[in-house]
CSV table of C-alpha atoms in Angstrom, one decimal:
chain,number,residue,atom,x,y,z
A,59,UNK,CA,-39.3,9.5,-2.3
A,60,UNK,CA,-37.4,7.0,-0.1
A,61,UNK,CA,-35.3,8.8,2.6
A,62,UNK,CA,-31.8,9.4,1.3
A,63,UNK,CA,-32.8,9.2,-2.4
A,64,UNK,CA,-31.8,12.2,-4.5
A,65,UNK,CA,-34.2,13.5,-7.1
A,66,UNK,CA,-33.4,11.9,-10.5
A,67,UNK,CA,-30.9,9.4,-9.0
A,68,UNK,CA,-31.0,5.7,-9.9
A,69,UNK,CA,-33.3,3.6,-7.6
A,70,UNK,CA,-30.3,1.7,-6.2
A,71,UNK,CA,-29.2,4.9,-4.4
A,72,UNK,CA,-32.0,4.4,-2.0
A,73,UNK,CA,-30.0,1.5,-0.6
A,74,UNK,CA,-26.8,3.4,-0.2
A,75,UNK,CA,-27.4,4.5,3.4
A,76,UNK,CA,-28.7,2.8,6.5
A,77,UNK,CA,-31.8,4.2,8.1
A,78,UNK,CA,-30.0,6.3,10.7
A,79,UNK,CA,-27.8,7.9,8.0
A,80,UNK,CA,-30.6,8.5,5.6
A,81,UNK,CA,-32.7,10.2,8.2
A,82,UNK,CA,-29.8,12.5,9.2
A,83,UNK,CA,-29.1,13.4,5.6
A,84,UNK,CA,-32.6,14.6,4.8
A,85,UNK,CA,-33.0,16.2,8.2
A,86,UNK,CA,-36.5,15.1,8.6
A,87,UNK,CA,-38.5,16.7,11.4
A,88,UNK,CA,-38.5,14.5,14.5
A,89,UNK,CA,-41.6,12.4,15.1
A,90,UNK,CA,-42.7,13.3,18.6
A,91,UNK,CA,-44.1,9.8,19.0
A,92,UNK,CA,-40.9,8.1,18.1
A,93,UNK,CA,-38.3,7.4,20.9
A,94,UNK,CA,-35.2,9.6,20.5
A,95,UNK,CA,-32.0,10.3,22.3
A,96,UNK,CA,-32.1,13.1,24.8
A,97,UNK,CA,-30.0,16.3,23.9
A,98,UNK,CA,-27.5,15.3,26.6
A,99,UNK,CA,-27.1,11.9,25.1
A,100,UNK,CA,-26.7,13.3,21.6
A,101,UNK,CA,-24.1,15.8,22.8
A,102,UNK,CA,-22.2,13.1,24.7
A,103,UNK,CA,-22.1,10.9,21.6
A,104,UNK,CA,-20.8,13.7,19.4
A,105,UNK,CA,-18.2,14.6,22.0
A,106,UNK,CA,-17.0,11.1,22.4
A,107,UNK,CA,-16.6,10.3,18.7
A,108,UNK,CA,-13.3,11.5,17.2
A,109,UNK,CA,-13.2,13.6,14.0
A,110,UNK,CA,-11.9,11.6,11.1
A,111,UNK,CA,-8.7,13.4,10.4
A,112,UNK,CA,-7.8,13.4,14.1
A,113,UNK,CA,-8.5,9.7,14.4
A,114,UNK,CA,-6.0,9.0,11.7
A,115,UNK,CA,-3.4,11.2,13.4
A,116,UNK,CA,-4.0,9.4,16.7
A,117,UNK,CA,-3.5,6.0,15.0
A,118,UNK,CA,-0.3,7.0,13.3
A,119,UNK,CA,1.2,8.5,16.6
A,120,UNK,CA,0.0,5.6,18.7
A,121,UNK,CA,2.5,3.3,17.0
A,122,UNK,CA,5.4,5.6,17.7
A,123,UNK,CA,5.2,5.2,21.5
A,124,UNK,CA,6.9,2.1,22.8
A,125,UNK,CA,6.7,0.2,19.5
A,126,UNK,CA,10.2,0.3,18.2
A,127,UNK,CA,11.2,-3.0,16.7
A,128,UNK,CA,14.8,-4.2,16.1
A,129,UNK,CA,15.8,-4.2,12.5
A,130,UNK,CA,16.6,-7.6,10.9
A,131,UNK,CA,18.8,-8.9,8.1
A,132,UNK,CA,16.5,-10.2,5.4
A,133,UNK,CA,17.4,-12.2,2.2
A,134,UNK,CA,16.7,-10.3,-1.0
A,135,UNK,CA,14.0,-12.8,-1.9
A,136,UNK,CA,12.0,-11.9,1.3
A,137,UNK,CA,12.6,-8.2,1.4
A,138,UNK,CA,9.9,-6.9,-1.1
A,139,UNK,CA,7.6,-4.4,0.6
A,140,UNK,CA,9.8,-3.8,3.6
A,141,UNK,CA,11.5,-0.5,4.5
A,142,UNK,CA,15.3,-0.1,4.7
A,143,UNK,CA,16.5,0.3,8.3
A,144,UNK,CA,20.1,1.1,7.1
A,145,UNK,CA,21.4,3.0,4.1
A,146,UNK,CA,22.1,1.1,0.9
A,147,UNK,CA,25.7,1.9,0.3
A,148,UNK,CA,27.5,0.6,-2.8
A,149,UNK,CA,29.8,-2.4,-1.9
A,150,UNK,CA,31.6,-2.0,-5.3
A,151,UNK,CA,32.0,0.4,-8.2
A,152,UNK,CA,29.2,0.1,-10.7
A,153,UNK,CA,30.1,-1.1,-13.2
A,154,UNK,CA,33.1,-2.7,-11.5
A,155,UNK,CA,35.1,-2.7,-14.7
A,156,UNK,CA,35.0,-0.9,-18.1
A,157,UNK,CA,32.3,-2.7,-20.0
A,158,UNK,CA,30.7,-2.7,-23.5
A,159,UNK,CA,27.3,-1.1,-23.7
A,160,UNK,CA,26.5,-2.7,-27.0
A,161,UNK,CA,27.1,-5.7,-29.2
A,162,UNK,CA,29.7,-4.8,-31.8
A,163,UNK,CA,33.5,-4.4,-32.0
A,164,UNK,CA,36.0,-2.9,-29.6
A,165,UNK,CA,38.3,-0.8,-31.8
A,166,UNK,CA,41.6,1.0,-31.3
A,167,UNK,CA,42.6,4.1,-33.3
A,168,UNK,CA,41.1,5.2,-36.6
A,169,UNK,CA,39.7,2.7,-39.0
A,170,UNK,CA,39.6,0.6,-41.0
A,171,UNK,CA,40.5,-2.1,-38.6
A,172,UNK,CA,41.8,-5.6,-38.8
A,173,UNK,CA,39.5,-7.9,-36.8
A,174,UNK,CA,41.0,-10.3,-34.3
A,175,UNK,CA,39.7,-13.8,-34.6
A,176,UNK,CA,38.8,-14.5,-31.0
A,177,UNK,CA,36.0,-12.3,-29.6
A,178,UNK,CA,35.2,-10.9,-26.1
A,179,UNK,CA,32.2,-12.3,-24.3
A,180,UNK,CA,30.5,-11.3,-21.1
A,181,UNK,CA,31.7,-13.2,-18.0
A,182,UNK,CA,35.0,-14.2,-19.7
A,183,UNK,CA,38.6,-13.2,-18.9
A,184,UNK,CA,39.9,-9.8,-19.9
A,185,UNK,CA,40.9,-9.8,-23.6
A,186,UNK,CA,44.4,-9.0,-24.7
A,187,UNK,CA,45.1,-5.3,-25.2
A,188,UNK,CA,44.4,-3.8,-28.7
A,189,UNK,CA,46.9,-2.1,-30.9
A,190,UNK,CA,46.1,0.8,-33.3
A,191,UNK,CA,44.1,-0.5,-36.3
A,192,UNK,CA,42.9,-3.6,-34.5
A,193,UNK,CA,39.4,-4.6,-33.5
A,194,UNK,CA,37.8,-7.5,-31.7
A,195,UNK,CA,34.2,-8.7,-31.7
A,196,UNK,CA,32.6,-7.9,-28.3
A,197,UNK,CA,29.2,-8.6,-26.6
A,198,UNK,CA,27.2,-6.4,-24.4
A,199,UNK,CA,28.5,-6.5,-20.8
A,200,UNK,CA,31.9,-7.9,-21.8
A,201,UNK,CA,35.1,-6.4,-20.4
A,202,UNK,CA,36.8,-3.8,-22.6
A,203,UNK,CA,40.3,-4.6,-23.8
A,204,UNK,CA,43.0,-2.2,-22.7
A,205,UNK,CA,43.7,0.7,-25.2
A,206,UNK,CA,40.2,0.4,-26.7
A,207,UNK,CA,39.1,3.7,-28.3
A,208,UNK,CA,35.4,3.0,-28.7
A,209,UNK,CA,32.8,0.4,-29.3
A,210,UNK,CA,31.4,0.2,-32.9
A,211,UNK,CA,27.9,-1.1,-32.9
A,212,UNK,CA,27.1,-4.1,-35.1
A,213,UNK,CA,24.6,-2.1,-37.2
A,214,UNK,CA,27.2,0.7,-37.7
A,215,UNK,CA,30.0,-1.5,-39.2
A,216,UNK,CA,30.7,-3.4,-42.4
A,217,UNK,CA,33.6,-5.5,-43.6
A,218,UNK,CA,35.2,-5.2,-47.0
A,219,UNK,CA,36.5,-8.0,-49.3
A,220,UNK,CA,39.8,-8.1,-47.5
A,221,UNK,CA,38.0,-8.7,-44.2
A,222,UNK,CA,38.8,-5.2,-42.8
A,223,UNK,CA,36.2,-3.4,-40.7
A,224,UNK,CA,34.8,0.0,-41.6
A,225,UNK,CA,32.5,2.4,-39.7
A,226,UNK,CA,29.4,3.5,-41.6
A,227,UNK,CA,28.9,6.6,-39.5
A,228,UNK,CA,31.1,9.0,-37.5
A,229,UNK,CA,32.4,7.8,-34.1
A,230,UNK,CA,33.7,9.6,-31.1
A,231,UNK,CA,36.2,8.6,-28.4
A,232,UNK,CA,34.6,6.4,-25.6
A,233,UNK,CA,31.5,5.7,-27.6
A,234,UNK,CA,29.3,2.9,-26.1
A,235,UNK,CA,31.7,2.2,-23.3
A,236,UNK,CA,30.4,2.1,-19.7
A,237,UNK,CA,33.5,3.2,-17.7
A,238,UNK,CA,34.1,1.7,-14.3
A,239,UNK,CA,32.3,3.6,-11.6
A,240,UNK,CA,30.0,5.4,-14.0
A,241,UNK,CA,26.9,4.8,-11.8
A,242,UNK,CA,28.6,4.8,-8.4
A,243,UNK,CA,31.8,4.3,-6.6
A,244,UNK,CA,32.3,1.9,-3.7
A,245,UNK,CA,30.9,3.5,-0.5
A,246,UNK,CA,28.5,5.8,-2.3
A,247,UNK,CA,25.0,6.0,-0.7
A,248,UNK,CA,22.6,4.6,-3.2
A,249,UNK,CA,19.4,4.8,-1.1
A,250,UNK,CA,18.7,6.3,2.4
A,251,UNK,CA,17.0,4.8,5.4
A,252,UNK,CA,13.2,4.7,5.0
A,253,UNK,CA,13.2,3.6,1.4
A,254,UNK,CA,10.5,1.2,0.5
A,255,UNK,CA,11.9,-2.0,-1.1
A,256,UNK,CA,10.4,-2.3,-4.5
A,257,UNK,CA,11.5,-4.7,-7.3
A,258,UNK,CA,13.8,-2.1,-8.7
A,259,UNK,CA,15.4,-1.6,-5.2
A,260,UNK,CA,16.0,-5.4,-5.1
A,261,UNK,CA,17.7,-5.2,-8.5
A,262,UNK,CA,19.9,-2.3,-7.4
A,263,UNK,CA,20.9,-4.1,-4.2
A,264,UNK,CA,21.9,-7.2,-6.1
A,265,UNK,CA,23.9,-5.2,-8.6
A,266,UNK,CA,25.7,-3.5,-5.8
A,267,UNK,CA,26.7,-6.8,-4.2
A,268,UNK,CA,24.1,-7.4,-1.5
A,269,UNK,CA,22.7,-10.8,-0.5
A,270,UNK,CA,20.6,-9.4,2.4
A,271,UNK,CA,19.1,-6.1,3.4
A,272,UNK,CA,18.7,-4.5,6.8
A,273,UNK,CA,15.0,-3.7,7.1
A,274,UNK,CA,12.2,-3.1,9.5
A,275,UNK,CA,10.2,-6.2,10.0
A,276,UNK,CA,6.5,-6.4,9.1
A,277,UNK,CA,4.2,-5.8,12.0
A,278,UNK,CA,2.5,-9.0,13.1
A,279,UNK,CA,-1.3,-8.9,12.9
A,280,UNK,CA,-3.9,-11.3,14.2
A,281,UNK,CA,-7.5,-11.2,12.9
A,282,UNK,CA,-10.4,-12.2,15.2
A,283,UNK,CA,-13.7,-12.7,13.4
A,284,UNK,CA,-16.6,-12.3,15.8
A,285,UNK,CA,-20.3,-13.3,15.2
A,286,UNK,CA,-22.4,-16.4,15.6
A,287,UNK,CA,-24.3,-15.6,12.4
A,288,UNK,CA,-21.3,-16.1,10.0
A,289,UNK,CA,-20.9,-19.0,7.6
A,290,UNK,CA,-17.5,-19.9,6.1
A,291,UNK,CA,-18.9,-21.7,3.0
A,292,UNK,CA,-22.0,-22.1,1.0
A,293,UNK,CA,-24.9,-19.8,0.5
A,294,UNK,CA,-26.6,-17.7,3.2
A,295,UNK,CA,-29.6,-19.5,4.8
A,296,UNK,CA,-31.8,-19.5,7.9
A,297,UNK,CA,-30.7,-16.1,9.1
A,298,UNK,CA,-27.0,-17.0,8.6
A,299,UNK,CA,-24.7,-14.9,6.3
A,300,UNK,CA,-21.4,-15.5,4.6
A,301,UNK,CA,-18.3,-14.1,6.4
A,302,UNK,CA,-17.0,-11.6,3.9
A,303,UNK,CA,-14.3,-10.1,6.2
A,304,UNK,CA,-12.4,-13.4,6.9
A,305,UNK,CA,-11.4,-13.7,3.2
A,306,UNK,CA,-11.0,-10.0,2.6
A,307,UNK,CA,-9.0,-8.6,5.6
A,308,UNK,CA,-5.8,-10.8,5.5
A,309,UNK,CA,-4.7,-9.9,2.0
A,310,UNK,CA,-5.7,-6.2,2.6
A,311,UNK,CA,-3.6,-6.1,5.7
A,312,UNK,CA,-0.7,-7.7,3.9
A,313,UNK,CA,-1.0,-5.0,1.2
A,314,UNK,CA,-0.6,-2.5,4.1
A,315,UNK,CA,2.7,-4.1,5.0
A,316,UNK,CA,1.5,-6.5,7.7
A,317,UNK,CA,2.5,-10.1,8.4
A,318,UNK,CA,-0.9,-11.8,9.2
A,319,UNK,CA,0.0,-14.5,11.7
A,320,UNK,CA,-3.5,-15.9,12.2
A,321,UNK,CA,-7.2,-15.6,11.4
A,322,UNK,CA,-9.5,-17.0,14.1
A,323,UNK,CA,-13.3,-17.2,14.2
A,324,UNK,CA,-14.6,-16.8,17.8
A,325,UNK,CA,-18.3,-16.2,17.4
A,326,UNK,CA,-20.1,-14.1,20.1
A,327,UNK,CA,-18.1,-15.5,23.0
A,328,UNK,CA,-16.8,-13.0,25.6
A,329,UNK,CA,-14.6,-15.6,27.4
A,330,UNK,CA,-13.0,-16.7,24.1
A,331,UNK,CA,-12.4,-13.1,23.1
A,332,UNK,CA,-10.7,-12.3,26.4
A,333,UNK,CA,-8.5,-15.4,26.1
A,334,UNK,CA,-7.6,-14.6,22.5
A,335,UNK,CA,-6.7,-11.0,23.3
A,336,UNK,CA,-4.6,-11.8,26.4
A,337,UNK,CA,-2.8,-14.6,24.7
A,338,UNK,CA,-2.1,-12.8,21.4
A,339,UNK,CA,1.6,-12.2,20.4
A,340,UNK,CA,0.6,-9.8,17.6
A,341,UNK,CA,1.7,-6.2,17.3
A,342,UNK,CA,-1.9,-5.4,16.2
A,343,UNK,CA,-5.1,-7.4,16.8
A,344,UNK,CA,-8.0,-6.6,14.4
A,345,UNK,CA,-11.5,-7.6,15.5
A,346,UNK,CA,-14.6,-7.6,13.3
A,347,UNK,CA,-17.9,-6.7,14.8
A,348,UNK,CA,-18.9,-6.4,18.5
A,349,UNK,CA,-17.8,-2.7,18.8
A,350,UNK,CA,-21.3,-1.3,19.5
A,351,UNK,CA,-23.3,-1.7,22.7
A,352,UNK,CA,-25.6,-4.6,21.9
A,353,UNK,CA,-26.2,-7.7,24.1
A,354,UNK,CA,-23.4,-9.7,22.3
A,355,UNK,CA,-21.0,-6.8,21.6
A,356,UNK,CA,-18.2,-7.9,23.8
A,357,UNK,CA,-15.2,-5.8,22.6
A,358,UNK,CA,-15.7,-2.8,25.0
A,359,UNK,CA,-16.3,-4.9,28.1
A,360,UNK,CA,-13.4,-7.1,27.3
A,361,UNK,CA,-11.0,-4.2,26.8
A,362,UNK,CA,-12.2,-2.7,30.1
A,363,UNK,CA,-11.6,-6.0,31.9
A,364,UNK,CA,-8.1,-6.1,30.5
A,365,UNK,CA,-7.4,-2.5,31.6
A,366,UNK,CA,-6.7,-1.4,28.0
A,367,UNK,CA,-6.3,2.2,27.1
A,368,UNK,CA,-9.0,3.4,24.7
A,369,UNK,CA,-7.4,5.8,22.3
A,370,UNK,CA,-10.3,6.3,19.8
A,371,UNK,CA,-13.9,5.3,20.7
A,372,UNK,CA,-16.0,6.0,17.7
A,373,UNK,CA,-15.1,8.2,14.7
A,374,UNK,CA,-17.2,10.8,13.0
A,375,UNK,CA,-17.2,9.0,9.7
A,376,UNK,CA,-19.8,7.1,7.7
A,377,UNK,CA,-19.8,4.2,7.2
A,378,UNK,CA,-17.9,2.8,10.2
A,379,UNK,CA,-18.5,5.2,13.0
A,380,UNK,CA,-18.4,2.5,15.8
A,381,UNK,CA,-14.8,1.7,15.1
A,382,UNK,CA,-12.2,1.9,17.9
A,383,UNK,CA,-8.5,1.9,18.7
A,384,UNK,CA,-7.0,0.7,22.0
A,385,UNK,CA,-3.6,0.1,23.4
A,386,UNK,CA,-3.9,-3.4,25.0
A,387,UNK,CA,-0.3,-3.6,26.3
A,388,UNK,CA,3.0,-1.8,25.9
A,389,UNK,CA,3.7,-3.0,22.4
A,390,UNK,CA,0.3,-4.1,21.2
A,391,UNK,CA,-2.8,-2.3,19.8
A,392,UNK,CA,-6.3,-3.4,18.9
A,393,UNK,CA,-8.4,-2.0,16.0
A,394,UNK,CA,-12.0,-2.9,16.4
A,395,UNK,CA,-13.8,-2.8,13.1
A,396,UNK,CA,-17.5,-2.7,12.7
A,397,UNK,CA,-19.1,-5.9,11.4
A,398,UNK,CA,-20.6,-4.4,8.2
A,399,UNK,CA,-18.2,-5.0,5.3
A,400,UNK,CA,-17.8,-1.5,3.9
A,401,UNK,CA,-17.8,-0.1,7.4
A,402,UNK,CA,-14.9,-2.4,8.2
A,403,UNK,CA,-13.1,-1.1,5.1
A,404,UNK,CA,-13.6,2.4,6.5
A,405,UNK,CA,-12.0,1.3,9.7
A,406,UNK,CA,-9.1,-0.2,7.9
A,407,UNK,CA,-8.3,3.0,6.1
A,408,UNK,CA,-9.0,5.2,9.1
A,409,UNK,CA,-7.2,3.4,11.9
A,410,UNK,CA,-5.3,0.3,10.8
A,411,UNK,CA,-3.5,1.9,7.8
A,412,UNK,CA,-1.9,4.8,9.6
A,413,UNK,CA,-0.9,2.5,12.6
A,414,UNK,CA,0.6,-0.2,10.4
A,415,UNK,CA,2.4,2.4,8.2
A,416,UNK,CA,4.1,3.8,11.3
A,417,UNK,CA,5.0,0.3,12.6
A,418,UNK,CA,6.4,-0.7,9.3
A,419,UNK,CA,8.2,2.7,8.9
A,420,UNK,CA,6.6,3.2,5.5
A,421,UNK,CA,6.4,6.7,4.1
A,422,UNK,CA,3.0,8.4,4.2
A,423,UNK,CA,1.4,8.7,0.8
A,424,UNK,CA,1.3,12.1,-0.7
A,425,UNK,CA,-2.2,13.5,-0.3
A,426,UNK,CA,-4.0,14.4,-3.6
A,427,UNK,CA,-7.3,15.5,-4.8
A,428,UNK,CA,-9.5,15.1,-7.9
A,429,UNK,CA,-12.7,16.7,-9.1
A,430,UNK,CA,-15.8,14.7,-8.6
A,431,UNK,CA,-17.7,13.8,-11.8
A,432,UNK,CA,-21.0,14.2,-10.0
A,433,UNK,CA,-22.3,15.5,-6.7
A,434,UNK,CA,-22.1,13.3,-3.5
A,435,UNK,CA,-24.5,13.8,-0.7
A,436,UNK,CA,-22.9,14.2,2.7
A,437,UNK,CA,-23.6,13.6,6.4
A,438,UNK,CA,-24.6,16.7,8.4
A,439,UNK,CA,-21.6,16.4,10.8
A,440,UNK,CA,-19.6,13.3,9.8
A,441,UNK,CA,-17.0,12.7,7.0
A,442,UNK,CA,-18.2,10.1,4.4
A,443,UNK,CA,-15.9,7.7,2.6
A,444,UNK,CA,-17.3,6.9,-0.8
A,445,UNK,CA,-15.9,4.4,-3.4
A,446,UNK,CA,-14.9,6.0,-6.7
A,447,UNK,CA,-13.3,5.0,-10.0
A,448,UNK,CA,-10.7,7.3,-11.5
A,449,UNK,CA,-11.4,8.4,-15.1
A,450,UNK,CA,-8.8,10.8,-16.4
A,451,UNK,CA,-8.7,13.9,-14.1
A,452,UNK,CA,-12.1,13.0,-12.5
A,453,UNK,CA,-13.3,10.7,-9.7
A,454,UNK,CA,-16.6,9.0,-10.4
A,455,UNK,CA,-18.6,8.0,-7.3
A,456,UNK,CA,-19.9,4.5,-7.3
A,457,UNK,CA,-23.3,3.3,-6.2
A,458,UNK,CA,-23.9,0.5,-3.7
A,459,UNK,CA,-21.9,2.2,-1.1
A,460,UNK,CA,-24.0,1.4,2.0
A,461,UNK,CA,-22.3,0.1,5.2
A,462,UNK,CA,-23.1,-3.5,4.4
A,463,UNK,CA,-22.3,-3.4,0.7
A,464,UNK,CA,-19.1,-4.5,-1.1
A,465,UNK,CA,-20.3,-4.1,-4.7
A,466,UNK,CA,-19.1,-0.6,-4.9
A,467,UNK,CA,-15.7,-1.0,-3.3
A,468,UNK,CA,-15.0,-4.2,-5.4
A,469,UNK,CA,-15.0,-2.0,-8.5
A,470,UNK,CA,-13.2,1.0,-7.0
A,471,UNK,CA,-9.8,2.5,-7.4
A,472,UNK,CA,-10.0,4.8,-4.4
A,473,UNK,CA,-12.2,6.2,-1.6
A,474,UNK,CA,-13.3,9.8,-1.8
A,475,UNK,CA,-13.2,11.7,1.5
A,476,UNK,CA,-16.4,13.7,1.4
A,477,UNK,CA,-16.6,16.4,4.1
A,478,UNK,CA,-19.7,17.0,6.2
A,479,UNK,CA,-22.5,18.5,4.1
A,480,UNK,CA,-21.4,16.7,0.9
A,481,UNK,CA,-19.5,17.7,-2.2
A,482,UNK,CA,-20.7,19.3,-5.5
A,483,UNK,CA,-20.0,18.1,-9.0
A,484,UNK,CA,-16.5,19.4,-10.0
A,485,UNK,CA,-15.4,19.9,-6.4
A,486,UNK,CA,-11.9,18.9,-5.6
A,487,UNK,CA,-12.0,16.0,-3.1
A,488,UNK,CA,-9.3,14.2,-1.2
A,489,UNK,CA,-8.7,10.6,-2.3
A,490,UNK,CA,-7.4,7.5,-0.6
A,491,UNK,CA,-5.8,5.0,-3.0
A,492,UNK,CA,-6.7,1.4,-2.6
A,493,UNK,CA,-3.7,-1.0,-2.7
A,494,UNK,CA,-4.5,-2.5,-6.1
A,495,UNK,CA,-4.7,0.9,-7.7
A,496,UNK,CA,-1.2,1.8,-6.7
A,497,UNK,CA,0.6,-1.5,-7.7
A,498,UNK,CA,0.2,-4.8,-9.4
A,499,UNK,CA,-1.5,-7.5,-7.5
A,500,UNK,CA,1.7,-9.6,-7.2
A,501,UNK,CA,3.6,-6.6,-5.9
A,502,UNK,CA,1.3,-5.1,-3.3
A,503,UNK,CA,-0.1,-8.4,-1.8
A,504,UNK,CA,3.1,-9.8,-0.5
């Protein structure tokens, strides 16, 4: 059996883990002939890497220190996805006048009623007052004439041969009239600071008389794609592979509330990386690849040369353990993502999402769990993030979840947080929603 393959599992599961992870999972005896890290090296590596929950806490708190940004006034058309930096107080009564809730007739006194020839339409001048026994045709949203008793719906009225109006069912005083101030009075607080601006919030703001909103600006993010082996078009060939992260990261970061101000491809060039980092105006720089200790992994040496403060250097999570978080200057951070695509997604969810959420002042999502529809193998001492689809009250793990694979995450609704040691079938497991599972594409990718 291939290392990492569960008995009775589909053959593709054997590709779910890289060699290092598969060997750790099955805990095979060490081959004395094979080179291995010394106990001191293994202890140092485990000590340096940050537990997954702690890494997310550090990322969220890092953005609080020295990263306050001045709120701005934003037109309604540009405010979707931002967070209110000032309360939304009503600028007028809602509704601002007594209005009809239905198409029908405004009537005064008990019926039958004589119907006035000229009707009342929405957006027109206030009709003349009614007298007892009189009615006037009225449209939804039109102003209610003075001395109106109620609105008789079109489907609840009939006229006789003399043209008088009769009610076909019992009426009560004030029926189908929206009185002035029914929803709010001028000055009432409609929404507090910290509210996420959704389409419904935009509608409420417009109804309450707003043209602009005071909001927290989107954090600016620059993406630096590293690696000489990456192609931007065509099929892989001659040892070159397509860049999957360049197309994937910008919309994902926008879904997290960021303003992506640039995507640059630098290759494996230490000087170009240093120049790009020292010259960046972004609140957050996201790099792809180069976070390990290979001959062309330039992220660590460049951060050291810059005097950056390393906040997270490796996370106890699979895939994605070589991810990192650094403070490069007072109001700027860097998230270094591994180069493998699913490992990079893990880094987004672990470090970039909490940091961006804090910068954008977005509320933290409520944590929730679902039972797994089948068992998921775990890493002996690291958290695993596994793509799942949601089926009723169960989360179904997806195959093709190795560090270099995107086939699983492309079909997923969420990522299951699998604790060290794995999770059994039916076990409740924490889930991280993916942006497209929580909102429509046009809403979340703004």
